[in-house]
Each structure stands twice: as structure tokens, then as C-alpha cells.
Amino acid sequence: MALELPPLPYDAKALEPYMSANTLGFHHGKHHAAYVTNYNNLVKDTPFADRPLEAVIREIAGDSSKQALFNNGAQVWNHTFFWNCMKPNGGGRPGGDLARRIDSDLGGFEKFAEAFKNAAVTQFGSGWAWLVLDGGKLAITKTANADNPLPRNQKPLLTCDVWEHAYYLDYQNRRPDFVQAFLDHLVNWDFVEKNLG
Ligand code: MN
């Protein structure tokens, strides 16, 4: 069963001025769509064709003979997750259980924000910054290119795409400004809290 490009969970203009409709149009309509098409073409007629995407990602991570399938599949998963990590009028501080976990595991919201921003800004080249559950505790990580926390047995809670295609039209080379705007105005904390499970 072929994967389909999921629609954005909001209107393409909904995240302006922090993420433009132009950026979302290319990022979702071209980049994400291409990963879906490439994955479907690569997985066709293989034993993985009918397996759930998450299972394929976990199973083939690190297998150099399946690098292209992994890259496209992980990028499909990462982008679908990333769209849901944002919402109009998002950002700021979470509440409830998530706030308590950030206090106890990460030393408070300011330390979380600093560590997340640092991971996003110091990811050399393309990749992703993450808030994950690792062994029952919150942790900040970063991954290169298409890689993600699933093969590491970490549960993804929040991600920020720091490939240049995620921010270049709106922020040019100013990745730190993009990550700050993501934290201040875009994060969908309800989604993050739901991912705690
Ligand atoms: Mn992207």
C-alpha cells in the first residue's frame, strides 16, 4: 500500500509571519511530496512494501544497502511529525505534566529552550533537533540528514527541521532566528504533551 502525502494540519498561510506560505508550499508540496514519491518507488516490490513506515525505519537504519530507502522513509516520517509540532499562535511555555517533566528532567524551561536551540544551531549541515523520551526521561538530541530517534529506541516528542529548505526563504542564513521564532511562536505543546503518552 503506497504512502500518501498527508495534508498540512493548517492552512499554508496559518504560520505567517514566522513561516511563510511560500516556504510551506515548497517544503510540503515539493520536498515532502518528493520523499513520498521516492519512498513509494524504492519500496515497491520489496519485502518492506506492506510494512508500516515506522517499522521499516527501525529495521533498516544503519544498513548501507538500504540507505536511499531509509533516507526517503525517515524524511517522510520526520516531516509529517514536524508539521504537527507547529500550530498558529503556538510557542511559549507548556503547562501541566510536560512543564513538570521539563523542570525535573531538564532543569526548567529556560534550560530546555537553550539546549534545544543549541542542538538546532550546532547541527552541522542538514538535520533535525529533537525533544525525546529516552529511558523514561526527557532529553534533547540532534540527528543528521534524514536520521531520527526511532532506531535509537527514543520516543520523539518535538522536532525542528534545520535543513536550509526549512528556513532559507524566510530567514536566509539566520538559522538561530528561525529556531527562536519556532520556540516563541510555532511549537504545538498540546501535540508534544500528547506524545508523552
Ligand atoms: Mn524539511
XYZ file of N, CA, C and O and ligand atoms in Angstrom:
789
model
N 0.854 -1.193 0.000
C 0.000 0.000 0.000
C 0.891 1.246 0.000
O 1.678 1.452 0.930
N 0.745 2.050 -1.033
C 1.630 3.214 -1.164
C 1.316 4.277 -0.104
O 0.170 4.445 0.300
N 2.362 4.970 0.324
C 2.170 6.105 1.231
C 1.552 7.257 0.466
O 1.744 7.390 -0.741
N 0.819 8.108 1.182
C 0.288 9.329 0.575
C 0.809 10.523 1.347
O 1.064 10.432 2.546
N 0.954 11.644 0.630
C 1.357 12.881 1.295
C 0.189 13.370 2.154
O -0.882 13.660 1.626
N 0.378 13.434 3.485
C -0.733 13.923 4.309
C -0.896 15.431 4.128
O 0.092 16.130 3.910
N -2.134 15.928 4.182
C -2.299 17.375 4.084
C -1.700 18.067 5.309
O -1.595 17.450 6.381
N -1.316 19.339 5.157
C -0.876 20.109 6.324
C -2.026 20.199 7.322
O -3.191 20.302 6.914
N -1.733 20.201 8.620
C -2.808 20.287 9.618
C -3.346 21.704 9.808
O -4.088 21.947 10.763
N -2.961 22.647 8.930
C -3.441 24.027 8.991
C -3.284 24.611 7.600
O -2.616 24.028 6.735
N -3.870 25.792 7.379
C -3.733 26.479 6.102
C -2.266 26.888 5.889
O -1.552 27.171 6.857
N -1.832 26.916 4.633
C -0.427 27.243 4.340
C -0.034 28.644 4.821
O 1.140 28.907 5.072
N -1.001 29.535 4.960
C -0.701 30.888 5.450
C -0.764 30.994 6.979
O -0.453 32.037 7.542
N -1.182 29.916 7.632
C -1.543 29.999 9.059
C -0.360 30.305 9.971
O -0.561 30.792 11.076
N 0.857 29.996 9.520
C 2.014 30.188 10.403
C 2.755 31.488 10.123
O 3.807 31.750 10.722
N 2.215 32.301 9.217
C 2.860 33.589 8.922
C 2.733 34.510 10.125
O 1.751 34.423 10.871
N 3.686 35.417 10.367
C 4.865 35.701 9.534
C 6.082 34.843 9.883
O 7.153 35.071 9.348
N 5.915 33.860 10.768
C 7.089 33.120 11.261
C 7.518 32.031 10.295
O 8.689 31.643 10.260
N 6.558 31.486 9.544
C 6.866 30.552 8.466
C 5.890 30.860 7.344
O 4.681 30.739 7.525
N 6.422 31.297 6.199
C 5.566 31.828 5.138
C 4.857 30.723 4.359
O 5.294 29.560 4.336
N 3.772 31.108 3.692
C 3.079 30.182 2.795
C 4.011 29.740 1.669
O 3.923 28.601 1.191
N 4.906 30.623 1.273
C 5.878 30.277 0.230
C 6.793 29.136 0.706
O 6.997 28.142 -0.004
N 7.322 29.284 1.918
C 8.162 28.213 2.485
C 7.368 26.922 2.610
O 7.824 25.847 2.193
N 6.161 27.002 3.185
C 5.377 25.781 3.376
C 4.982 25.160 2.040
O 4.924 23.939 1.910
N 4.717 26.011 1.043
C 4.351 25.494 -0.272
C 5.450 24.637 -0.871
O 5.194 23.528 -1.361
N 6.686 25.135 -0.814
C 7.816 24.348 -1.323
C 8.123 23.171 -0.413
O 8.360 22.054 -0.870
N 8.114 23.426 0.895
C 8.591 22.418 1.849
C 7.644 21.215 1.890
O 8.077 20.067 1.843
N 6.347 21.498 1.960
C 5.365 20.419 1.981
C 5.056 19.926 0.567
O 5.093 18.727 0.294
N 4.783 20.859 -0.330
C 4.306 20.491 -1.666
C 5.369 19.948 -2.592
O 5.041 19.225 -3.539
N 6.630 20.297 -2.340
C 7.725 19.813 -3.201
C 8.646 18.851 -2.449
O 8.844 17.716 -2.870
N 9.249 19.307 -1.340
C 10.227 18.454 -0.646
C 9.566 17.211 -0.035
O 9.982 16.079 -0.308
N 8.562 17.441 0.819
C 7.909 16.299 1.474
C 7.272 15.385 0.422
O 7.384 14.156 0.493
N 6.631 15.998 -0.565
C 5.984 15.201 -1.618
C 7.005 14.337 -2.365
O 6.718 13.172 -2.708
N 8.191 14.879 -2.608
C 9.217 14.115 -3.329
C 9.694 12.920 -2.503
O 9.936 11.835 -3.045
N 9.816 13.111 -1.183
C 10.217 11.979 -0.334
C 9.168 10.863 -0.395
O 9.504 9.680 -0.402
N 7.896 11.241 -0.423
C 6.817 10.245 -0.516
C 6.918 9.482 -1.839
O 6.876 8.242 -1.872
N 7.081 10.222 -2.931
C 7.180 9.587 -4.254
C 8.400 8.666 -4.327
O 8.300 7.522 -4.803
N 9.536 9.168 -3.848
C 10.768 8.367 -3.902
C 10.642 7.099 -3.060
O 11.080 6.015 -3.474
N 10.067 7.238 -1.863
C 9.901 6.065 -0.990
C 9.025 5.022 -1.672
O 9.364 3.830 -1.690
N 7.899 5.475 -2.229
C 6.988 4.526 -2.892
C 7.674 3.797 -4.037
O 7.493 2.587 -4.213
N 8.493 4.528 -4.799
C 9.199 3.897 -5.919
C 10.250 2.901 -5.439
O 10.438 1.838 -6.028
N 10.942 3.255 -4.325
C 12.025 2.397 -3.828
C 11.496 1.157 -3.109
O 12.124 0.100 -3.134
N 10.347 1.293 -2.443
C 9.860 0.193 -1.596
C 9.038 -0.829 -2.384
O 8.870 -1.973 -1.957
N 8.569 -0.383 -3.559
C 7.729 -1.230 -4.413
C 8.443 -2.558 -4.712
O 9.639 -2.575 -4.978
N 7.728 -3.652 -4.643
C 8.276 -4.985 -4.955
C 9.419 -5.402 -4.028
O 10.272 -6.213 -4.424
N 9.482 -4.820 -2.828
C 10.433 -5.317 -1.824
C 9.631 -5.907 -0.669
O 8.424 -5.661 -0.563
N 10.303 -6.666 0.230
C 9.590 -7.241 1.393
C 9.046 -6.166 2.344
O 8.263 -6.468 3.237
N 9.494 -4.912 2.164
C 9.073 -3.835 3.065
C 7.812 -3.116 2.588
O 7.296 -2.237 3.275
N 7.342 -3.483 1.392
C 6.275 -2.704 0.748
C 5.010 -2.605 1.599
O 4.345 -1.574 1.588
N 4.687 -3.655 2.336
C 3.443 -3.637 3.107
C 3.676 -3.425 4.598
O 2.762 -3.598 5.400
N 4.891 -3.066 4.960
C 5.202 -2.861 6.382
C 4.933 -1.419 6.762
O 5.112 -0.518 5.953
N 4.536 -1.180 8.020
C 4.356 0.205 8.465
C 5.672 0.979 8.376
O 6.748 0.416 8.616
N 5.561 2.263 8.044
C 6.758 3.090 7.836
C 7.689 3.066 9.049
O 8.902 2.918 8.900
N 7.128 3.215 10.257
C 7.988 3.245 11.457
C 8.783 1.950 11.607
O 9.949 1.972 12.013
N 8.149 0.829 11.284
C 8.838 -0.466 11.403
C 9.974 -0.559 10.394
O 11.064 -1.062 10.708
N 9.741 -0.074 9.191
C 10.792 -0.111 8.161
C 11.974 0.756 8.590
O 13.139 0.351 8.493
N 11.671 1.954 9.106
C 12.734 2.864 9.544
C 13.596 2.202 10.618
O 14.830 2.218 10.547
N 12.942 1.590 11.618
C 13.701 0.936 12.701
C 14.534 -0.218 12.162
O 15.663 -0.453 12.594
N 13.964 -0.958 11.211
C 14.604 -2.183 10.756
C 15.803 -1.936 9.842
O 16.791 -2.677 9.897
N 15.751 -0.913 9.015
C 16.821 -0.753 8.010
C 17.837 0.322 8.376
O 18.800 0.531 7.627
N 17.647 0.997 9.523
C 18.617 2.023 9.929
C 20.008 1.412 10.012
O 20.187 0.330 10.569
N 20.995 2.078 9.440
C 22.373 1.609 9.509
C 22.753 0.585 8.457
O 23.907 0.191 8.359
N 21.772 0.133 7.652
C 22.049 -0.824 6.574
C 22.393 -0.032 5.313
O 21.507 0.548 4.678
N 23.688 -0.018 4.962
C 24.124 0.855 3.868
C 23.509 0.452 2.531
O 23.380 1.274 1.626
N 23.097 -0.815 2.410
C 22.495 -1.244 1.138
C 21.070 -0.694 0.985
O 20.490 -0.776 -0.097
N 20.504 -0.155 2.080
C 19.137 0.377 2.019
C 19.101 1.857 2.394
O 18.076 2.374 2.842
N 20.230 2.533 2.168
C 20.350 3.929 2.594
C 19.301 4.829 1.937
O 18.705 5.678 2.596
N 19.066 4.657 0.651
C 18.115 5.540 -0.049
C 16.698 5.321 0.463
O 15.939 6.280 0.666
N 16.336 4.064 0.701
C 15.002 3.765 1.236
C 14.864 4.362 2.636
O 13.840 4.972 2.963
N 15.918 4.211 3.457
C 15.887 4.793 4.808
C 15.761 6.311 4.733
O 14.925 6.915 5.417
N 16.608 6.943 3.908
C 16.603 8.414 3.838
C 15.222 8.941 3.452
O 14.710 9.872 4.083
N 14.624 8.365 2.430
C 13.318 8.869 1.977
C 12.206 8.529 2.971
O 11.351 9.365 3.255
N 12.256 7.317 3.532
C 11.231 6.941 4.505
C 11.316 7.765 5.778
O 10.292 8.234 6.301
N 12.518 7.952 6.284
C 12.675 8.746 7.510
C 12.276 10.197 7.266
O 11.652 10.832 8.121
N 12.605 10.714 6.076
C 12.205 12.092 5.783
C 10.686 12.225 5.662
O 10.106 13.240 6.064
N 9.998 11.216 5.148
C 8.530 11.241 5.140
C 8.020 11.317 6.580
O 7.191 12.159 6.924
N 8.520 10.444 7.432
C 8.078 10.404 8.833
C 8.401 11.724 9.538
O 7.542 12.308 10.219
N 9.659 12.199 9.380
C 10.095 13.409 10.085
C 9.221 14.603 9.713
O 8.845 15.398 10.579
N 8.909 14.757 8.429
C 8.133 15.928 8.004
C 6.694 15.860 8.488
O 6.149 16.869 8.952
N 6.069 14.703 8.410
C 4.697 14.581 8.923
C 4.668 14.939 10.406
O 3.775 15.663 10.877
N 5.682 14.464 11.137
C 5.776 14.768 12.571
C 6.014 16.265 12.786
O 5.381 16.890 13.652
N 6.900 16.849 11.994
C 7.249 18.273 12.126
C 6.027 19.169 11.905
O 5.818 20.116 12.661
N 5.208 18.887 10.883
C 4.023 19.744 10.656
C 3.139 19.751 11.889
O 2.576 20.771 12.261
N 3.023 18.595 12.528
C 2.156 18.506 13.712
C 2.783 19.138 14.953
O 2.074 19.382 15.931
N 4.074 19.370 14.921
C 4.758 20.029 16.034
C 4.518 21.530 16.045
O 4.978 22.222 16.963
N 3.823 22.055 15.031
C 3.580 23.500 14.945
C 2.086 23.774 14.865
O 1.303 22.923 14.455
N 1.712 24.989 15.277
C 0.336 25.448 15.109
C 0.346 26.970 15.116
O 1.285 27.591 15.640
N -0.701 27.604 14.559
C -0.784 29.064 14.638
C -0.886 29.483 16.102
O -1.537 28.800 16.901
N -0.246 30.600 16.446
C -0.259 31.103 17.832
C 0.274 30.067 18.817
O -0.189 29.975 19.947
N 1.269 29.320 18.379
C 1.898 28.341 19.269
C 3.084 28.964 19.990
O 3.209 30.184 20.096
N 3.968 28.106 20.468
C 5.177 28.569 21.139
C 4.941 28.977 22.574
O 3.872 28.754 23.135
N 5.975 29.555 23.159
C 5.912 29.919 24.570
C 6.107 28.695 25.446
O 6.777 27.745 25.048
N 5.498 28.744 26.626
C 5.744 27.690 27.613
C 4.624 26.667 27.655
O 3.458 27.038 27.589
N 4.990 25.404 27.814
C 3.964 24.380 28.018
C 3.464 24.433 29.460
O 4.067 25.093 30.309
N 2.371 23.731 29.728
C 1.872 23.630 31.098
C 1.803 22.177 31.515
O 2.365 21.293 30.875
N 1.117 21.944 32.616
C 0.770 20.597 33.040
C 1.941 19.669 33.266
O 3.020 20.082 33.686
N 1.705 18.407 32.939
C 2.686 17.358 33.179
C 3.988 17.629 32.435
O 5.082 17.401 32.959
N 3.849 18.165 31.213
C 5.044 18.426 30.403
C 5.945 19.456 31.083
O 7.171 19.284 31.137
N 5.348 20.520 31.626
C 6.132 21.542 32.329
C 6.850 20.926 33.530
O 8.035 21.221 33.777
N 6.150 20.060 34.250
C 6.782 19.411 35.416
C 7.940 18.513 34.982
O 8.989 18.480 35.635
N 7.753 17.795 33.863
C 8.830 16.911 33.385
C 10.039 17.728 32.918
O 11.188 17.326 33.114
N 9.766 18.882 32.274
C 10.867 19.739 31.820
C 11.629 20.281 33.029
O 12.861 20.334 33.037
N 10.908 20.638 34.077
C 11.565 21.104 35.304
C 12.440 20.006 35.910
O 13.605 20.230 36.237
N 11.884 18.806 36.040
C 12.620 17.763 36.773
C 13.727 17.137 35.931
O 14.794 16.815 36.445
N 13.494 16.967 34.621
C 14.484 16.260 33.789
C 15.496 17.198 33.131
O 16.626 16.784 32.840
N 15.072 18.429 32.844
C 15.945 19.318 32.056
C 16.325 20.602 32.799
O 17.004 21.467 32.240
N 15.885 20.739 34.038
C 16.303 21.897 34.829
C 15.493 23.144 34.590
O 15.952 24.250 34.917
N 14.318 23.005 33.974
C 13.437 24.166 33.786
C 13.339 24.586 32.334
O 14.139 24.166 31.486
N 12.330 25.428 32.067
C 12.049 25.795 30.678
C 13.203 26.550 30.018
O 13.515 26.304 28.855
N 13.840 27.481 30.760
C 14.937 28.253 30.142
C 16.061 27.317 29.696
O 16.626 27.487 28.616
N 16.377 26.351 30.554
C 17.465 25.421 30.190
C 17.044 24.542 29.016
O 17.865 24.229 28.147
N 15.763 24.115 29.003
C 15.277 23.363 27.848
C 15.453 24.183 26.572
O 15.987 23.695 25.570
N 14.972 25.447 26.600
C 14.984 26.281 25.390
C 16.419 26.504 24.903
O 16.697 26.449 23.699
N 17.330 26.735 25.853
C 18.730 26.964 25.499
C 19.334 25.700 24.876
O 20.031 25.765 23.866
N 19.042 24.549 25.475
C 19.620 23.289 24.968
C 19.023 22.919 23.604
O 19.731 22.443 22.713
N 17.727 23.145 23.432
C 17.083 22.813 22.159
C 17.638 23.709 21.056
O 17.969 23.248 19.963
N 17.735 25.008 21.377
C 18.248 25.955 20.385
C 19.697 25.626 20.036
O 20.091 25.656 18.870
N 20.473 25.265 21.047
C 21.869 24.918 20.822
C 21.993 23.680 19.921
O 22.813 23.656 18.998
N 21.153 22.681 20.166
C 21.183 21.482 19.316
C 20.835 21.839 17.874
O 21.475 21.374 16.926
N 19.825 22.689 17.702
C 19.364 23.065 16.358
C 20.418 23.882 15.610
O 20.639 23.690 14.409
N 21.074 24.780 16.330
C 22.026 25.689 15.686
C 23.352 24.991 15.410
O 24.020 25.283 14.420
N 23.734 24.036 16.268
C 25.040 23.384 16.106
C 24.975 22.124 15.255
O 26.006 21.492 15.022
N 23.772 21.714 14.804
C 23.705 20.587 13.869
C 24.405 21.023 12.582
O 23.882 21.859 11.854
N 25.589 20.467 12.306
C 26.373 20.906 11.151
C 25.723 20.390 9.874
O 25.539 19.190 9.705
N 25.374 21.310 8.979
C 24.692 20.909 7.756
C 23.236 20.587 8.052
O 22.626 21.119 8.973
N 22.669 19.674 7.260
C 21.242 19.379 7.347
C 20.927 18.433 8.496
O 21.735 17.586 8.851
N 19.739 18.570 9.063
C 19.338 17.653 10.115
C 18.166 18.161 10.919
O 17.399 19.008 10.442
N 18.046 17.637 12.143
C 16.873 17.855 12.975
C 17.283 17.980 14.426
O 18.171 17.263 14.883
N 16.600 18.874 15.167
C 16.741 18.939 16.631
C 15.495 18.304 17.235
O 14.399 18.437 16.687
N 15.670 17.600 18.370
C 14.577 16.813 18.953
C 14.482 16.981 20.459
O 15.508 17.073 21.145
N 13.268 16.927 20.952
C 12.994 16.609 22.355
C 12.454 15.186 22.335
O 11.497 14.901 21.583
N 13.076 14.307 23.118
C 12.679 12.888 23.107
C 12.494 12.386 24.534
O 12.959 13.005 25.494
N 11.832 11.247 24.647
C 11.838 10.459 25.880
C 12.866 9.361 25.677
O 12.778 8.581 24.724
N 13.847 9.313 26.580
C 14.910 8.327 26.478
C 15.020 7.625 27.825
O 15.439 8.241 28.807
N 14.629 6.368 27.871
C 14.638 5.648 29.142
C 13.737 6.302 30.179
O 14.071 6.336 31.359
N 12.623 6.861 29.714
C 11.655 7.456 30.634
C 11.954 8.890 31.035
O 11.201 9.489 31.801
N 13.063 9.444 30.541
C 13.402 10.836 30.868
C 13.455 11.685 29.613
O 13.843 11.206 28.539
N 13.111 12.958 29.753
C 13.221 13.886 28.627
C 14.686 14.118 28.304
O 15.521 14.190 29.206
N 15.000 14.248 27.019
C 16.361 14.554 26.591
C 16.302 15.342 25.291
O 15.333 15.240 24.529
N 17.344 16.133 25.037
C 17.490 16.888 23.788
C 18.520 16.167 22.932
O 19.583 15.798 23.425
N 18.197 15.960 21.655
C 19.163 15.347 20.745
C 19.129 16.073 19.412
O 18.238 16.884 19.155
N 20.079 15.744 18.565
C 20.063 16.213 17.180
C 20.467 15.050 16.292
O 21.199 14.156 16.737
N 19.969 15.048 15.063
C 20.322 13.996 14.109
C 20.678 14.645 12.778
O 20.195 15.735 12.457
N 21.514 13.965 12.001
C 21.974 14.491 10.723
C 21.094 13.979 9.578
O 20.588 12.848 9.624
N 20.935 14.819 8.587
C 20.238 14.448 7.347
C 18.851 13.891 7.646
O 18.021 14.587 8.210
N 18.573 12.623 7.264
C 17.234 12.058 7.462
C 17.096 11.327 8.791
O 15.981 10.949 9.177
N 18.189 11.130 9.494
C 18.170 10.258 10.675
C 17.199 10.788 11.729
O 16.932 11.991 11.797
N 16.676 9.881 12.541
C 15.728 10.280 13.589
C 15.870 9.365 14.813
O 16.635 8.409 14.792
N 15.159 9.695 15.898
C 15.365 8.950 17.159
C 14.773 7.547 17.167
O 15.079 6.770 18.069
N 13.936 7.169 16.210
C 13.226 5.886 16.289
C 14.176 4.684 16.397
O 13.952 3.809 17.238
N 15.241 4.600 15.577
C 16.128 3.438 15.690
C 16.928 3.413 16.987
O 17.521 2.391 17.319
N 16.951 4.532 17.721
C 17.682 4.595 18.992
C 16.781 4.247 20.170
O 17.165 4.445 21.326
N 15.570 3.794 19.867
C 14.600 3.484 20.917
C 14.278 4.697 21.782
O 14.016 4.560 22.982
N 14.352 5.870 21.172
C 13.894 7.089 21.840
C 12.526 7.432 21.261
O 12.270 7.192 20.085
N 11.658 8.016 22.101
C 10.322 8.390 21.647
C 10.338 9.864 21.294
O 10.521 10.712 22.175
N 10.148 10.211 20.010
C 10.156 11.625 19.625
C 8.947 12.364 20.211
O 7.822 11.861 20.169
N 9.205 13.548 20.772
C 8.131 14.384 21.328
C 7.969 15.669 20.529
O 6.853 16.163 20.362
N 9.087 16.233 20.071
C 9.099 17.526 19.359
C 10.297 17.537 18.427
O 11.362 17.039 18.795
N 10.123 18.117 17.234
C 11.291 18.299 16.365
C 11.234 19.628 15.646
O 10.162 20.211 15.456
N 12.430 20.104 15.275
C 12.560 21.277 14.411
C 13.469 20.897 13.247
O 14.583 20.406 13.451
N 12.984 21.095 12.047
C 13.733 20.822 10.818
C 14.745 21.944 10.614
O 14.356 23.111 10.519
N 16.035 21.614 10.584
C 17.036 22.658 10.352
C 17.765 22.483 9.017
O 18.857 23.021 8.822
N 17.152 21.720 8.094
C 17.644 21.769 6.712
C 17.430 23.209 6.202
O 16.438 23.859 6.565
N 18.314 23.687 5.341
C 18.147 25.057 4.846
C 16.788 25.263 4.182
O 16.223 26.355 4.240
N 16.223 24.209 3.553
C 14.934 24.406 2.868
C 13.820 24.760 3.852
O 12.786 25.253 3.458
N 14.053 24.510 5.154
C 13.027 24.817 6.161
C 12.932 26.301 6.467
O 11.898 26.770 6.942
N 14.035 27.034 6.227
C 14.035 28.435 6.679
C 14.637 29.441 5.714
O 14.512 30.652 5.914
N 15.282 28.971 4.638
C 16.087 29.910 3.852
C 15.271 31.013 3.179
O 15.694 32.160 3.102
N 14.065 30.690 2.709
C 13.248 31.709 2.041
C 12.839 32.818 3.011
O 12.679 33.969 2.624
N 12.649 32.462 4.271
C 12.180 33.443 5.273
C 13.306 34.065 6.090
O 13.194 35.202 6.530
N 14.375 33.313 6.337
C 15.419 33.778 7.263
C 16.806 33.785 6.623
O 17.777 34.146 7.277
N 16.938 33.377 5.358
C 18.232 33.223 4.690
C 19.167 32.411 5.592
O 18.800 31.347 6.022
N 20.344 32.949 5.925
C 21.314 32.165 6.687
C 21.077 32.229 8.196
O 21.849 31.649 8.966
N 20.041 32.914 8.648
C 19.870 33.165 10.081
C 19.116 32.010 10.773
O 18.013 32.179 11.272
N 19.754 30.859 10.830
C 19.121 29.705 11.463
C 18.732 29.987 12.929
O 17.660 29.577 13.358
N 19.607 30.681 13.706
C 19.206 30.949 15.107
C 17.895 31.735 15.207
O 17.100 31.484 16.118
N 17.661 32.665 14.286
C 16.412 33.450 14.323
C 15.209 32.560 14.014
O 14.137 32.713 14.609
N 15.384 31.625 13.083
C 14.317 30.680 12.761
C 13.986 29.807 13.974
O 12.815 29.629 14.338
N 15.008 29.288 14.626
C 14.766 28.391 15.773
C 14.112 29.164 16.920
O 13.209 28.655 17.594
N 14.537 30.413 17.111
C 13.919 31.236 18.161
C 12.442 31.477 17.848
O 11.593 31.387 18.748
N 12.133 31.791 16.589
C 10.727 32.012 16.202
C 9.917 30.732 16.360
O 8.755 30.761 16.776
N 10.523 29.592 16.041
C 9.865 28.290 16.231
C 9.478 28.110 17.700
O 8.342 27.752 18.021
N 10.423 28.395 18.605
C 10.149 28.219 20.043
C 9.160 29.254 20.557
O 8.291 28.940 21.376
N 9.265 30.478 20.078
C 8.431 31.562 20.620
C 7.009 31.571 20.049
O 6.092 32.034 20.728
N 6.836 31.107 18.806
C 5.557 31.339 18.130
C 4.926 30.126 17.439
O 3.805 30.234 16.953
N 5.643 29.019 17.335
C 5.128 27.926 16.494
C 4.894 26.587 17.209
O 4.041 25.806 16.781
N 5.606 26.308 18.294
C 5.513 24.957 18.889
C 4.088 24.644 19.345
O 3.455 25.437 20.044
N 3.605 23.490 18.959
C 2.290 22.994 19.385
C 2.494 22.101 20.622
O 2.682 20.894 20.505
N 2.455 22.727 21.803
C 2.740 21.981 23.037
C 1.678 20.922 23.330
O 1.961 19.941 24.014
N 0.454 21.135 22.833
C -0.582 20.106 23.028
C -0.172 18.806 22.338
O -0.356 17.714 22.880
N 0.380 18.933 21.138
C 0.859 17.752 20.406
C 2.022 17.101 21.154
O 2.068 15.874 21.288
N 2.941 17.922 21.642
C 4.101 17.389 22.363
C 3.644 16.625 23.598
O 4.110 15.516 23.868
N 2.719 17.217 24.339
C 2.215 16.567 25.566
C 1.530 15.235 25.217
O 1.701 14.234 25.915
N 0.780 15.242 24.112
C 0.094 14.013 23.686
C 1.124 12.902 23.386
O 0.883 11.725 23.655
N 2.283 13.313 22.852
C 3.306 12.322 22.514
C 3.943 11.675 23.740
O 4.552 10.611 23.633
N 3.813 12.345 24.901
C 4.320 11.746 26.139
C 3.619 10.416 26.411
O 4.173 9.521 27.030
N 2.361 10.311 25.958
C 1.599 9.069 26.026
C 1.075 8.761 27.433
O 1.444 9.339 28.408
Mn 12.451 19.563 5.500
